[in-house]
Amino acid sequence: MSVLVLLLSVAAACCLGVGFVLQQNAAQRAPLGDFLSPRLLLDLVRVPRWLGGIGLMVCGMVLGALALGEGEVTLVEPLLATNLLFALALSRHQTKQPLGRQGWAGLALLAGGVTAFIVAGEPHGGAADPDPLRHWLVLGVMTGGALALAALAKKSPLGSGPALLGVAAGLLYGVQDALTRVSEERFVAGGWAELLGGWQPYAVLVLGVTGLVLVQSAFEMAPLRMSLPALTAAQPLAGIACGVGFLGDRLRTDTAALAWEAAGLAGIVTGIVLLGLHPAMPAGTGGGSSGARASALR
């Protein structure tokens, strides 16, 4: 694994994790009438803390894009999942909560899962699949699934709604990462004319804004621990699916490697859930009672 890819990915994860915490601190006080509406962003843009969180998130995305330009999606995505470690570090500083057994177990599972997946899978590049049907099938499943989850979340906002929005945003961000990789390849091949002549960079922008609305809506309606684990788990899984599905990324496929890869992914998801549900994660203070929130969202 390239040291540059490792450094860029971890730096991106740090910016993303800290940025998510700052965004949730601000979004939890936003008007509930803006739920799942672009108006939510217009309200939040006047909040300095949110702008700081968005600035860090943009830095994280830029660093992530640079990492994707140097390494495969199947390598970068698991490393980006470590953003939860940095989110927990800031939250723990704010709440003064000790890590405890749950925190240490989550940390070990997440770090061990990322290591197991990368070591066992040995992600490496290959020729991209030229079949457009396969491209659109993978993209359609991911984006269609995200939209369906967002629609379902709107009907059950105070139950599983935040987690559903987190998964939906994670799927979109995973697809966004894959299309960022394609956009970079087009730029390297033919410069700005080649880049802007394709649909991919515009799709990256649309996916980014849509994902941002979903994430802020999830942060607005419930504590960070209700949505961030789902977001952090879904993004690498979607990115890996796109990488293997149509970008030409390759993983080892012998029985032992597949077993360790599956175990690594399971460890990543379990570690994310344990860390995301840790008491140190912000509990949220805005929005009033559950009954008031339910009434406002209707």
PDB file of C-alpha atoms in Angstrom:
ATOM      1  CA  MET A   1       0.000   0.000   0.000  1.00  0.00           C
ATOM      2  CA  SER A   2       1.291   3.450  -0.942  1.00  0.00           C
ATOM      3  CA  VAL A   3       2.252   5.592   2.056  1.00  0.00           C
ATOM      4  CA  LEU A   4       0.829   8.602   0.210  1.00  0.00           C
ATOM      5  CA  VAL A   5      -2.572   6.914  -0.178  1.00  0.00           C
ATOM      6  CA  LEU A   6      -2.528   5.976   3.507  1.00  0.00           C
ATOM      7  CA  LEU A   7      -1.677   9.520   4.637  1.00  0.00           C
ATOM      8  CA  LEU A   8      -4.215  11.160   2.329  1.00  0.00           C
ATOM      9  CA  SER A   9      -6.980   8.749   3.349  1.00  0.00           C
ATOM     10  CA  VAL A  10      -6.372   9.099   7.090  1.00  0.00           C
ATOM     11  CA  ALA A  11      -6.138  12.899   6.791  1.00  0.00           C
ATOM     12  CA  ALA A  12      -9.429  12.862   4.870  1.00  0.00           C
ATOM     13  CA  ALA A  13     -11.013  10.668   7.547  1.00  0.00           C
ATOM     14  CA  CYS A  14      -9.850  13.087  10.256  1.00  0.00           C
ATOM     15  CA  CYS A  15     -11.407  16.082   8.484  1.00  0.00           C
ATOM     16  CA  LEU A  16     -14.640  14.201   7.809  1.00  0.00           C
ATOM     17  CA  GLY A  17     -15.026  12.904  11.370  1.00  0.00           C
ATOM     18  CA  VAL A  18     -14.460  16.273  13.045  1.00  0.00           C
ATOM     19  CA  GLY A  19     -16.604  17.986  10.420  1.00  0.00           C
ATOM     20  CA  PHE A  20     -19.533  15.632  11.053  1.00  0.00           C
ATOM     21  CA  VAL A  21     -19.518  16.413  14.775  1.00  0.00           C
ATOM     22  CA  LEU A  22     -19.496  20.178  14.182  1.00  0.00           C
ATOM     23  CA  GLN A  23     -22.300  19.868  11.625  1.00  0.00           C
ATOM     24  CA  GLN A  24     -24.494  17.874  13.989  1.00  0.00           C
ATOM     25  CA  ASN A  25     -23.903  20.364  16.788  1.00  0.00           C
ATOM     26  CA  ALA A  26     -25.439  23.032  14.555  1.00  0.00           C
ATOM     27  CA  ALA A  27     -28.031  20.986  12.635  1.00  0.00           C
ATOM     28  CA  GLN A  28     -29.784  19.755  15.781  1.00  0.00           C
ATOM     29  CA  ARG A  29     -31.018  23.340  16.338  1.00  0.00           C
ATOM     30  CA  ALA A  30     -32.343  23.868  12.794  1.00  0.00           C
ATOM     31  CA  PRO A  31     -36.105  24.301  12.138  1.00  0.00           C
ATOM     32  CA  LEU A  32     -37.808  20.938  11.771  1.00  0.00           C
ATOM     33  CA  GLY A  33     -39.980  22.319   8.985  1.00  0.00           C
ATOM     34  CA  ASP A  34     -36.914  22.149   6.735  1.00  0.00           C
ATOM     35  CA  PHE A  35     -36.617  18.353   7.111  1.00  0.00           C
ATOM     36  CA  LEU A  36     -35.390  16.771   3.826  1.00  0.00           C
ATOM     37  CA  SER A  37     -35.580  20.155   2.098  1.00  0.00           C
ATOM     38  CA  PRO A  38     -32.771  22.186   0.485  1.00  0.00           C
ATOM     39  CA  ARG A  39     -34.035  25.070   2.668  1.00  0.00           C
ATOM     40  CA  LEU A  40     -32.254  23.346   5.531  1.00  0.00           C
ATOM     41  CA  LEU A  41     -28.903  24.235   3.963  1.00  0.00           C
ATOM     42  CA  LEU A  42     -29.968  27.875   3.605  1.00  0.00           C
ATOM     43  CA  ASP A  43     -30.801  27.986   7.321  1.00  0.00           C
ATOM     44  CA  LEU A  44     -27.578  26.291   8.367  1.00  0.00           C
ATOM     45  CA  VAL A  45     -25.315  28.426   6.174  1.00  0.00           C
ATOM     46  CA  ARG A  46     -25.811  31.268   8.686  1.00  0.00           C
ATOM     47  CA  VAL A  47     -24.359  29.178  11.536  1.00  0.00           C
ATOM     48  CA  PRO A  48     -20.548  29.585  11.919  1.00  0.00           C
ATOM     49  CA  ARG A  49     -20.079  26.165  13.546  1.00  0.00           C
ATOM     50  CA  TRP A  50     -21.851  24.473  10.662  1.00  0.00           C
ATOM     51  CA  LEU A  51     -19.759  26.365   8.132  1.00  0.00           C
ATOM     52  CA  GLY A  52     -16.640  25.197   9.954  1.00  0.00           C
ATOM     53  CA  GLY A  53     -17.893  21.622   9.811  1.00  0.00           C
ATOM     54  CA  ILE A  54     -18.679  21.943   6.097  1.00  0.00           C
ATOM     55  CA  GLY A  55     -15.240  23.431   5.473  1.00  0.00           C
ATOM     56  CA  LEU A  56     -13.623  20.415   7.122  1.00  0.00           C
ATOM     57  CA  MET A  57     -15.909  18.087   5.202  1.00  0.00           C
ATOM     58  CA  VAL A  58     -14.917  19.717   1.900  1.00  0.00           C
ATOM     59  CA  CYS A  59     -11.237  19.396   2.859  1.00  0.00           C
ATOM     60  CA  GLY A  60     -11.879  15.738   3.646  1.00  0.00           C
ATOM     61  CA  MET A  61     -13.547  15.198   0.278  1.00  0.00           C
ATOM     62  CA  VAL A  62     -10.664  16.887  -1.560  1.00  0.00           C
ATOM     63  CA  LEU A  63      -8.104  14.773   0.301  1.00  0.00           C
ATOM     64  CA  GLY A  64     -10.230  11.699  -0.359  1.00  0.00           C
ATOM     65  CA  ALA A  65     -10.349  12.569  -4.062  1.00  0.00           C
ATOM     66  CA  LEU A  66      -6.560  12.883  -4.118  1.00  0.00           C
ATOM     67  CA  ALA A  67      -6.307   9.491  -2.416  1.00  0.00           C
ATOM     68  CA  LEU A  68      -8.683   8.001  -4.977  1.00  0.00           C
ATOM     69  CA  GLY A  69      -6.461   9.407  -7.722  1.00  0.00           C
ATOM     70  CA  GLU A  70      -3.495   7.489  -6.296  1.00  0.00           C
ATOM     71  CA  GLY A  71      -5.182   4.283  -5.122  1.00  0.00           C
ATOM     72  CA  GLU A  72      -8.111   1.994  -5.791  1.00  0.00           C
ATOM     73  CA  VAL A  73     -11.594   2.665  -4.395  1.00  0.00           C
ATOM     74  CA  THR A  74     -11.496  -0.713  -2.658  1.00  0.00           C
ATOM     75  CA  LEU A  75      -8.382   0.449  -0.779  1.00  0.00           C
ATOM     76  CA  VAL A  76      -9.363   4.025   0.040  1.00  0.00           C
ATOM     77  CA  GLU A  77     -12.953   3.402   1.183  1.00  0.00           C
ATOM     78  CA  PRO A  78     -12.113   1.197   4.213  1.00  0.00           C
ATOM     79  CA  LEU A  79      -9.539   3.784   5.316  1.00  0.00           C
ATOM     80  CA  LEU A  80     -12.105   6.591   5.053  1.00  0.00           C
ATOM     81  CA  ALA A  81     -14.347   4.602   7.415  1.00  0.00           C
ATOM     82  CA  THR A  82     -11.931   5.447  10.219  1.00  0.00           C
ATOM     83  CA  ASN A  83     -13.502   8.942  10.300  1.00  0.00           C
ATOM     84  CA  LEU A  84     -15.610   7.625  13.171  1.00  0.00           C
ATOM     85  CA  LEU A  85     -12.471   7.356  15.318  1.00  0.00           C
ATOM     86  CA  PHE A  86     -11.854  11.074  14.920  1.00  0.00           C
ATOM     87  CA  ALA A  87     -15.522  11.902  15.481  1.00  0.00           C
ATOM     88  CA  LEU A  88     -15.419   9.908  18.706  1.00  0.00           C
ATOM     89  CA  ALA A  89     -12.197  11.609  19.793  1.00  0.00           C
ATOM     90  CA  LEU A  90     -13.781  15.077  19.488  1.00  0.00           C
ATOM     91  CA  SER A  91     -17.051  13.927  21.067  1.00  0.00           C
ATOM     92  CA  ARG A  92     -15.148  12.332  23.936  1.00  0.00           C
ATOM     93  CA  HIS A  93     -13.321  15.633  24.483  1.00  0.00           C
ATOM     94  CA  GLN A  94     -16.664  17.449  24.593  1.00  0.00           C
ATOM     95  CA  THR A  95     -18.460  14.980  26.877  1.00  0.00           C
ATOM     96  CA  LYS A  96     -15.470  13.825  29.021  1.00  0.00           C
ATOM     97  CA  GLN A  97     -16.701  10.223  28.693  1.00  0.00           C
ATOM     98  CA  PRO A  98     -14.075   7.442  29.037  1.00  0.00           C
ATOM     99  CA  LEU A  99     -13.693   4.950  26.216  1.00  0.00           C
ATOM    100  CA  GLY A 100     -14.487   1.929  28.366  1.00  0.00           C
ATOM    101  CA  ARG A 101     -14.723  -1.618  27.051  1.00  0.00           C
ATOM    102  CA  GLN A 102     -17.221  -0.672  24.347  1.00  0.00           C
ATOM    103  CA  GLY A 103     -14.957   2.043  22.966  1.00  0.00           C
ATOM    104  CA  TRP A 104     -11.815  -0.050  22.992  1.00  0.00           C
ATOM    105  CA  ALA A 105     -13.642  -3.020  21.454  1.00  0.00           C
ATOM    106  CA  GLY A 106     -15.074  -0.830  18.694  1.00  0.00           C
ATOM    107  CA  LEU A 107     -11.678   0.716  18.026  1.00  0.00           C
ATOM    108  CA  ALA A 108     -10.001  -2.696  17.834  1.00  0.00           C
ATOM    109  CA  LEU A 109     -12.685  -4.129  15.544  1.00  0.00           C
ATOM    110  CA  LEU A 110     -12.662  -1.155  13.192  1.00  0.00           C
ATOM    111  CA  ALA A 111      -8.869  -0.963  12.955  1.00  0.00           C
ATOM    112  CA  GLY A 112      -8.515  -4.751  12.778  1.00  0.00           C
ATOM    113  CA  GLY A 113     -11.286  -5.038  10.182  1.00  0.00           C
ATOM    114  CA  VAL A 114      -9.707  -2.428   7.911  1.00  0.00           C
ATOM    115  CA  THR A 115      -6.314  -4.137   8.249  1.00  0.00           C
ATOM    116  CA  ALA A 116      -7.738  -7.628   7.606  1.00  0.00           C
ATOM    117  CA  PHE A 117      -9.674  -6.529   4.528  1.00  0.00           C
ATOM    118  CA  ILE A 118      -6.712  -4.717   2.958  1.00  0.00           C
ATOM    119  CA  VAL A 119      -4.117  -7.382   3.785  1.00  0.00           C
ATOM    120  CA  ALA A 120      -6.313 -10.303   2.706  1.00  0.00           C
ATOM    121  CA  GLY A 121      -7.862  -8.649  -0.351  1.00  0.00           C
ATOM    122  CA  GLU A 122      -4.707  -6.919  -1.639  1.00  0.00           C
ATOM    123  CA  PRO A 123      -6.785  -4.359  -3.610  1.00  0.00           C
ATOM    124  CA  HIS A 124      -5.235  -3.529  -6.963  1.00  0.00           C
ATOM    125  CA  GLY A 125      -6.296  -1.903 -10.206  1.00  0.00           C
ATOM    126  CA  GLY A 126      -7.412  -3.585 -13.380  1.00  0.00           C
ATOM    127  CA  ALA A 127      -9.183  -2.806 -16.627  1.00  0.00           C
ATOM    128  CA  ALA A 128     -12.547  -1.115 -16.119  1.00  0.00           C
ATOM    129  CA  ASP A 129     -15.552  -3.081 -17.360  1.00  0.00           C
ATOM    130  CA  PRO A 130     -16.503  -1.632 -20.782  1.00  0.00           C
ATOM    131  CA  ASP A 131     -20.122  -2.826 -20.560  1.00  0.00           C
ATOM    132  CA  PRO A 132     -22.305   0.281 -19.934  1.00  0.00           C
ATOM    133  CA  LEU A 133     -25.181  -1.935 -18.795  1.00  0.00           C
ATOM    134  CA  ARG A 134     -23.116  -3.109 -15.844  1.00  0.00           C
ATOM    135  CA  HIS A 135     -22.209   0.492 -14.963  1.00  0.00           C
ATOM    136  CA  TRP A 136     -25.812   1.635 -14.957  1.00  0.00           C
ATOM    137  CA  LEU A 137     -27.009  -1.463 -13.130  1.00  0.00           C
ATOM    138  CA  VAL A 138     -24.627  -0.873 -10.218  1.00  0.00           C
ATOM    139  CA  LEU A 139     -25.319   2.874 -10.154  1.00  0.00           C
ATOM    140  CA  GLY A 140     -29.073   2.299 -10.421  1.00  0.00           C
ATOM    141  CA  VAL A 141     -29.155  -0.149  -7.543  1.00  0.00           C
ATOM    142  CA  MET A 142     -27.147   2.194  -5.302  1.00  0.00           C
ATOM    143  CA  THR A 143     -28.965   5.436  -6.098  1.00  0.00           C
ATOM    144  CA  GLY A 144     -32.379   3.790  -6.307  1.00  0.00           C
ATOM    145  CA  GLY A 145     -31.815   2.127  -2.956  1.00  0.00           C
ATOM    146  CA  ALA A 146     -30.778   5.457  -1.438  1.00  0.00           C
ATOM    147  CA  LEU A 147     -33.898   7.230  -2.709  1.00  0.00           C
ATOM    148  CA  ALA A 148     -36.133   4.419  -1.469  1.00  0.00           C
ATOM    149  CA  LEU A 149     -34.543   4.572   1.996  1.00  0.00           C
ATOM    150  CA  ALA A 150     -34.978   8.361   2.098  1.00  0.00           C
ATOM    151  CA  ALA A 151     -38.664   8.014   1.218  1.00  0.00           C
ATOM    152  CA  LEU A 152     -39.088   5.371   3.907  1.00  0.00           C
ATOM    153  CA  ALA A 153     -37.295   7.573   6.450  1.00  0.00           C
ATOM    154  CA  LYS A 154     -39.778  10.376   5.828  1.00  0.00           C
ATOM    155  CA  LYS A 155     -42.602   8.069   6.935  1.00  0.00           C
ATOM    156  CA  SER A 156     -40.851   6.959  10.124  1.00  0.00           C
ATOM    157  CA  PRO A 157     -38.708   9.975  11.116  1.00  0.00           C
ATOM    158  CA  LEU A 158     -38.515   9.334  14.856  1.00  0.00           C
ATOM    159  CA  GLY A 159     -37.952   5.585  14.775  1.00  0.00           C
ATOM    160  CA  SER A 160     -35.477   4.236  12.272  1.00  0.00           C
ATOM    161  CA  GLY A 161     -35.527   7.426  10.213  1.00  0.00           C
ATOM    162  CA  PRO A 162     -32.043   8.767  11.127  1.00  0.00           C
ATOM    163  CA  ALA A 163     -30.381   5.413  10.466  1.00  0.00           C
ATOM    164  CA  LEU A 164     -32.197   5.048   7.132  1.00  0.00           C
ATOM    165  CA  LEU A 165     -31.066   8.522   6.094  1.00  0.00           C
ATOM    166  CA  GLY A 166     -27.526   7.656   7.167  1.00  0.00           C
ATOM    167  CA  VAL A 167     -27.516   4.532   4.986  1.00  0.00           C
ATOM    168  CA  ALA A 168     -29.026   6.465   2.072  1.00  0.00           C
ATOM    169  CA  ALA A 169     -26.387   9.199   2.319  1.00  0.00           C
ATOM    170  CA  GLY A 170     -23.636   6.592   2.670  1.00  0.00           C
ATOM    171  CA  LEU A 171     -24.748   4.855  -0.525  1.00  0.00           C
ATOM    172  CA  LEU A 172     -24.734   8.159  -2.403  1.00  0.00           C
ATOM    173  CA  TYR A 173     -21.322   9.119  -1.044  1.00  0.00           C
ATOM    174  CA  GLY A 174     -19.929   5.720  -2.058  1.00  0.00           C
ATOM    175  CA  VAL A 175     -21.184   6.253  -5.613  1.00  0.00           C
ATOM    176  CA  GLN A 176     -19.843   9.810  -5.511  1.00  0.00           C
ATOM    177  CA  ASP A 177     -16.379   8.503  -4.610  1.00  0.00           C
ATOM    178  CA  ALA A 178     -16.475   6.059  -7.509  1.00  0.00           C
ATOM    179  CA  LEU A 179     -17.523   8.754  -9.994  1.00  0.00           C
ATOM    180  CA  THR A 180     -14.848  11.070  -8.575  1.00  0.00           C
ATOM    181  CA  ARG A 181     -12.321   8.410  -9.531  1.00  0.00           C
ATOM    182  CA  VAL A 182     -13.775   8.244 -13.064  1.00  0.00           C
ATOM    183  CA  SER A 183     -13.711  12.058 -13.331  1.00  0.00           C
ATOM    184  CA  GLU A 184     -10.047  12.154 -12.328  1.00  0.00           C
ATOM    185  CA  GLU A 185      -9.209   9.542 -14.947  1.00  0.00           C
ATOM    186  CA  ARG A 186     -11.003  11.584 -17.615  1.00  0.00           C
ATOM    187  CA  PHE A 187      -9.123  14.715 -16.556  1.00  0.00           C
ATOM    188  CA  VAL A 188      -5.751  12.940 -16.700  1.00  0.00           C
ATOM    189  CA  ALA A 189      -6.609  11.510 -20.116  1.00  0.00           C
ATOM    190  CA  GLY A 190      -7.805  14.710 -21.801  1.00  0.00           C
ATOM    191  CA  GLY A 191      -7.752  17.712 -19.490  1.00  0.00           C
ATOM    192  CA  TRP A 192     -10.685  20.005 -18.771  1.00  0.00           C
ATOM    193  CA  ALA A 193     -12.349  19.428 -22.135  1.00  0.00           C
ATOM    194  CA  GLU A 194     -12.503  15.680 -21.546  1.00  0.00           C
ATOM    195  CA  LEU A 195     -13.644  16.122 -17.939  1.00  0.00           C
ATOM    196  CA  LEU A 196     -16.435  18.625 -18.614  1.00  0.00           C
ATOM    197  CA  GLY A 197     -17.564  16.725 -21.706  1.00  0.00           C
ATOM    198  CA  GLY A 198     -18.756  13.804 -19.582  1.00  0.00           C
ATOM    199  CA  TRP A 199     -21.719  13.505 -17.217  1.00  0.00           C
ATOM    200  CA  GLN A 200     -19.677  12.212 -14.273  1.00  0.00           C
ATOM    201  CA  PRO A 201     -18.533  15.533 -12.705  1.00  0.00           C
ATOM    202  CA  TYR A 202     -22.095  16.876 -12.759  1.00  0.00           C
ATOM    203  CA  ALA A 203     -23.350  13.677 -11.169  1.00  0.00           C
ATOM    204  CA  VAL A 204     -20.678  14.076  -8.461  1.00  0.00           C
ATOM    205  CA  LEU A 205     -22.065  17.541  -7.668  1.00  0.00           C
ATOM    206  CA  VAL A 206     -25.702  16.386  -7.590  1.00  0.00           C
ATOM    207  CA  LEU A 207     -24.861  13.384  -5.419  1.00  0.00           C
ATOM    208  CA  GLY A 208     -22.862  15.585  -3.043  1.00  0.00           C
ATOM    209  CA  VAL A 209     -25.693  18.102  -2.543  1.00  0.00           C
ATOM    210  CA  THR A 210     -28.336  15.378  -2.203  1.00  0.00           C
ATOM    211  CA  GLY A 211     -26.213  13.458   0.282  1.00  0.00           C
ATOM    212  CA  LEU A 212     -25.609  16.656   2.231  1.00  0.00           C
ATOM    213  CA  VAL A 213     -29.363  17.314   2.571  1.00  0.00           C
ATOM    214  CA  LEU A 214     -29.915  13.728   3.768  1.00  0.00           C
ATOM    215  CA  VAL A 215     -27.070  13.918   6.292  1.00  0.00           C
ATOM    216  CA  GLN A 216     -28.111  17.289   7.718  1.00  0.00           C
ATOM    217  CA  SER A 217     -31.721  16.112   7.994  1.00  0.00           C
ATOM    218  CA  ALA A 218     -30.541  13.072   9.937  1.00  0.00           C
ATOM    219  CA  PHE A 219     -28.341  15.244  12.164  1.00  0.00           C
ATOM    220  CA  GLU A 220     -31.264  17.650  12.685  1.00  0.00           C
ATOM    221  CA  MET A 221     -33.742  15.071  13.901  1.00  0.00           C
ATOM    222  CA  ALA A 222     -31.701  12.849  16.236  1.00  0.00           C
ATOM    223  CA  PRO A 223     -28.397  12.433  18.103  1.00  0.00           C
ATOM    224  CA  LEU A 224     -25.263  11.728  16.094  1.00  0.00           C
ATOM    225  CA  ARG A 225     -25.147   8.123  17.282  1.00  0.00           C
ATOM    226  CA  MET A 226     -28.440   7.449  15.466  1.00  0.00           C
ATOM    227  CA  SER A 227     -27.133   8.246  11.981  1.00  0.00           C
ATOM    228  CA  LEU A 228     -23.329   8.439  11.773  1.00  0.00           C
ATOM    229  CA  PRO A 229     -22.697   4.681  12.224  1.00  0.00           C
ATOM    230  CA  ALA A 230     -25.091   3.895   9.378  1.00  0.00           C
ATOM    231  CA  LEU A 231     -23.488   6.533   7.154  1.00  0.00           C
ATOM    232  CA  THR A 232     -19.953   5.398   7.947  1.00  0.00           C
ATOM    233  CA  ALA A 233     -20.779   1.716   7.346  1.00  0.00           C
ATOM    234  CA  ALA A 234     -22.721   2.189   4.111  1.00  0.00           C
ATOM    235  CA  GLN A 235     -20.208   4.414   2.310  1.00  0.00           C
ATOM    236  CA  PRO A 236     -17.279   1.955   2.102  1.00  0.00           C
ATOM    237  CA  LEU A 237     -19.587  -0.929   1.196  1.00  0.00           C
ATOM    238  CA  ALA A 238     -21.096   1.091  -1.656  1.00  0.00           C
ATOM    239  CA  GLY A 239     -17.674   2.292  -2.789  1.00  0.00           C
ATOM    240  CA  ILE A 240     -16.257  -1.234  -2.798  1.00  0.00           C
ATOM    241  CA  ALA A 241     -19.286  -2.479  -4.757  1.00  0.00           C
ATOM    242  CA  CYS A 242     -18.699   0.231  -7.389  1.00  0.00           C
ATOM    243  CA  GLY A 243     -14.967  -0.424  -7.473  1.00  0.00           C
ATOM    244  CA  VAL A 244     -15.386  -4.127  -8.082  1.00  0.00           C
ATOM    245  CA  GLY A 245     -18.596  -3.711 -10.083  1.00  0.00           C
ATOM    246  CA  PHE A 246     -17.386  -1.451 -12.889  1.00  0.00           C
ATOM    247  CA  LEU A 247     -14.136   0.394 -12.090  1.00  0.00           C
ATOM    248  CA  GLY A 248     -11.934  -2.649 -12.557  1.00  0.00           C
ATOM    249  CA  ASP A 249     -10.682  -2.945  -8.983  1.00  0.00           C
ATOM    250  CA  ARG A 250      -9.536  -6.450  -8.138  1.00  0.00           C
ATOM    251  CA  LEU A 251      -9.457  -8.390  -4.870  1.00  0.00           C
ATOM    252  CA  ARG A 252      -8.052 -11.830  -4.127  1.00  0.00           C
ATOM    253  CA  THR A 253     -10.770 -14.435  -4.558  1.00  0.00           C
ATOM    254  CA  ASP A 254      -9.301 -17.637  -3.129  1.00  0.00           C
ATOM    255  CA  THR A 255     -11.278 -19.186  -0.281  1.00  0.00           C
ATOM    256  CA  ALA A 256      -9.009 -18.037   2.541  1.00  0.00           C
ATOM    257  CA  ALA A 257      -8.815 -14.474   1.193  1.00  0.00           C
ATOM    258  CA  LEU A 258     -12.592 -14.237   0.760  1.00  0.00           C
ATOM    259  CA  ALA A 259     -13.103 -15.474   4.316  1.00  0.00           C
ATOM    260  CA  TRP A 260     -10.736 -12.847   5.722  1.00  0.00           C
ATOM    261  CA  GLU A 261     -12.243 -10.134   3.531  1.00  0.00           C
ATOM    262  CA  ALA A 262     -15.734 -11.004   4.796  1.00  0.00           C
ATOM    263  CA  ALA A 263     -14.446 -11.096   8.371  1.00  0.00           C
ATOM    264  CA  GLY A 264     -12.739  -7.728   7.842  1.00  0.00           C
ATOM    265  CA  LEU A 265     -15.914  -6.107   6.522  1.00  0.00           C
ATOM    266  CA  ALA A 266     -17.907  -7.593   9.399  1.00  0.00           C
ATOM    267  CA  GLY A 267     -15.336  -6.231  11.842  1.00  0.00           C
ATOM    268  CA  ILE A 268     -15.520  -2.785  10.228  1.00  0.00           C
ATOM    269  CA  VAL A 269     -19.319  -2.654  10.456  1.00  0.00           C
ATOM    270  CA  THR A 270     -19.411  -4.007  14.028  1.00  0.00           C
ATOM    271  CA  GLY A 271     -16.693  -1.607  15.153  1.00  0.00           C
ATOM    272  CA  ILE A 272     -18.526   1.306  13.543  1.00  0.00           C
ATOM    273  CA  VAL A 273     -21.746   0.402  15.347  1.00  0.00           C
ATOM    274  CA  LEU A 274     -20.006   0.051  18.723  1.00  0.00           C
ATOM    275  CA  LEU A 275     -18.202   3.369  18.341  1.00  0.00           C
ATOM    276  CA  GLY A 276     -21.235   5.148  16.929  1.00  0.00           C
ATOM    277  CA  LEU A 277     -23.397   4.074  19.870  1.00  0.00           C
ATOM    278  CA  HIS A 278     -20.749   5.008  22.433  1.00  0.00           C
ATOM    279  CA  PRO A 279     -22.039   7.313  25.224  1.00  0.00           C
ATOM    280  CA  ALA A 280     -19.396   9.882  24.248  1.00  0.00           C
ATOM    281  CA  MET A 281     -21.242  10.609  21.014  1.00  0.00           C
ATOM    282  CA  PRO A 282     -23.317  13.813  21.251  1.00  0.00           C
ATOM    283  CA  ALA A 283     -26.812  13.136  22.546  1.00  0.00           C
ATOM    284  CA  GLY A 284     -28.306  16.286  21.029  1.00  0.00           C
ATOM    285  CA  THR A 285     -30.140  19.000  22.865  1.00  0.00           C
ATOM    286  CA  GLY A 286     -32.323  20.713  20.312  1.00  0.00           C
ATOM    287  CA  GLY A 287     -35.722  20.074  18.885  1.00  0.00           C
ATOM    288  CA  GLY A 288     -37.857  19.586  21.971  1.00  0.00           C
ATOM    289  CA  SER A 289     -39.757  16.472  22.978  1.00  0.00           C
ATOM    290  CA  SER A 290     -40.393  13.482  20.761  1.00  0.00           C
ATOM    291  CA  GLY A 291     -44.062  14.384  20.492  1.00  0.00           C
ATOM    292  CA  ALA A 292     -43.266  17.923  19.406  1.00  0.00           C
ATOM    293  CA  ARG A 293     -40.778  16.669  16.838  1.00  0.00           C
ATOM    294  CA  ALA A 294     -43.279  14.176  15.463  1.00  0.00           C
ATOM    295  CA  SER A 295     -45.908  16.875  15.101  1.00  0.00           C
ATOM    296  CA  ALA A 296     -43.492  19.231  13.382  1.00  0.00           C
ATOM    297  CA  LEU A 297     -42.354  16.581  10.913  1.00  0.00           C
ATOM    298  CA  ARG A 298     -45.923  15.766   9.928  1.00  0.00           C
TER     299      ARG A 298
END
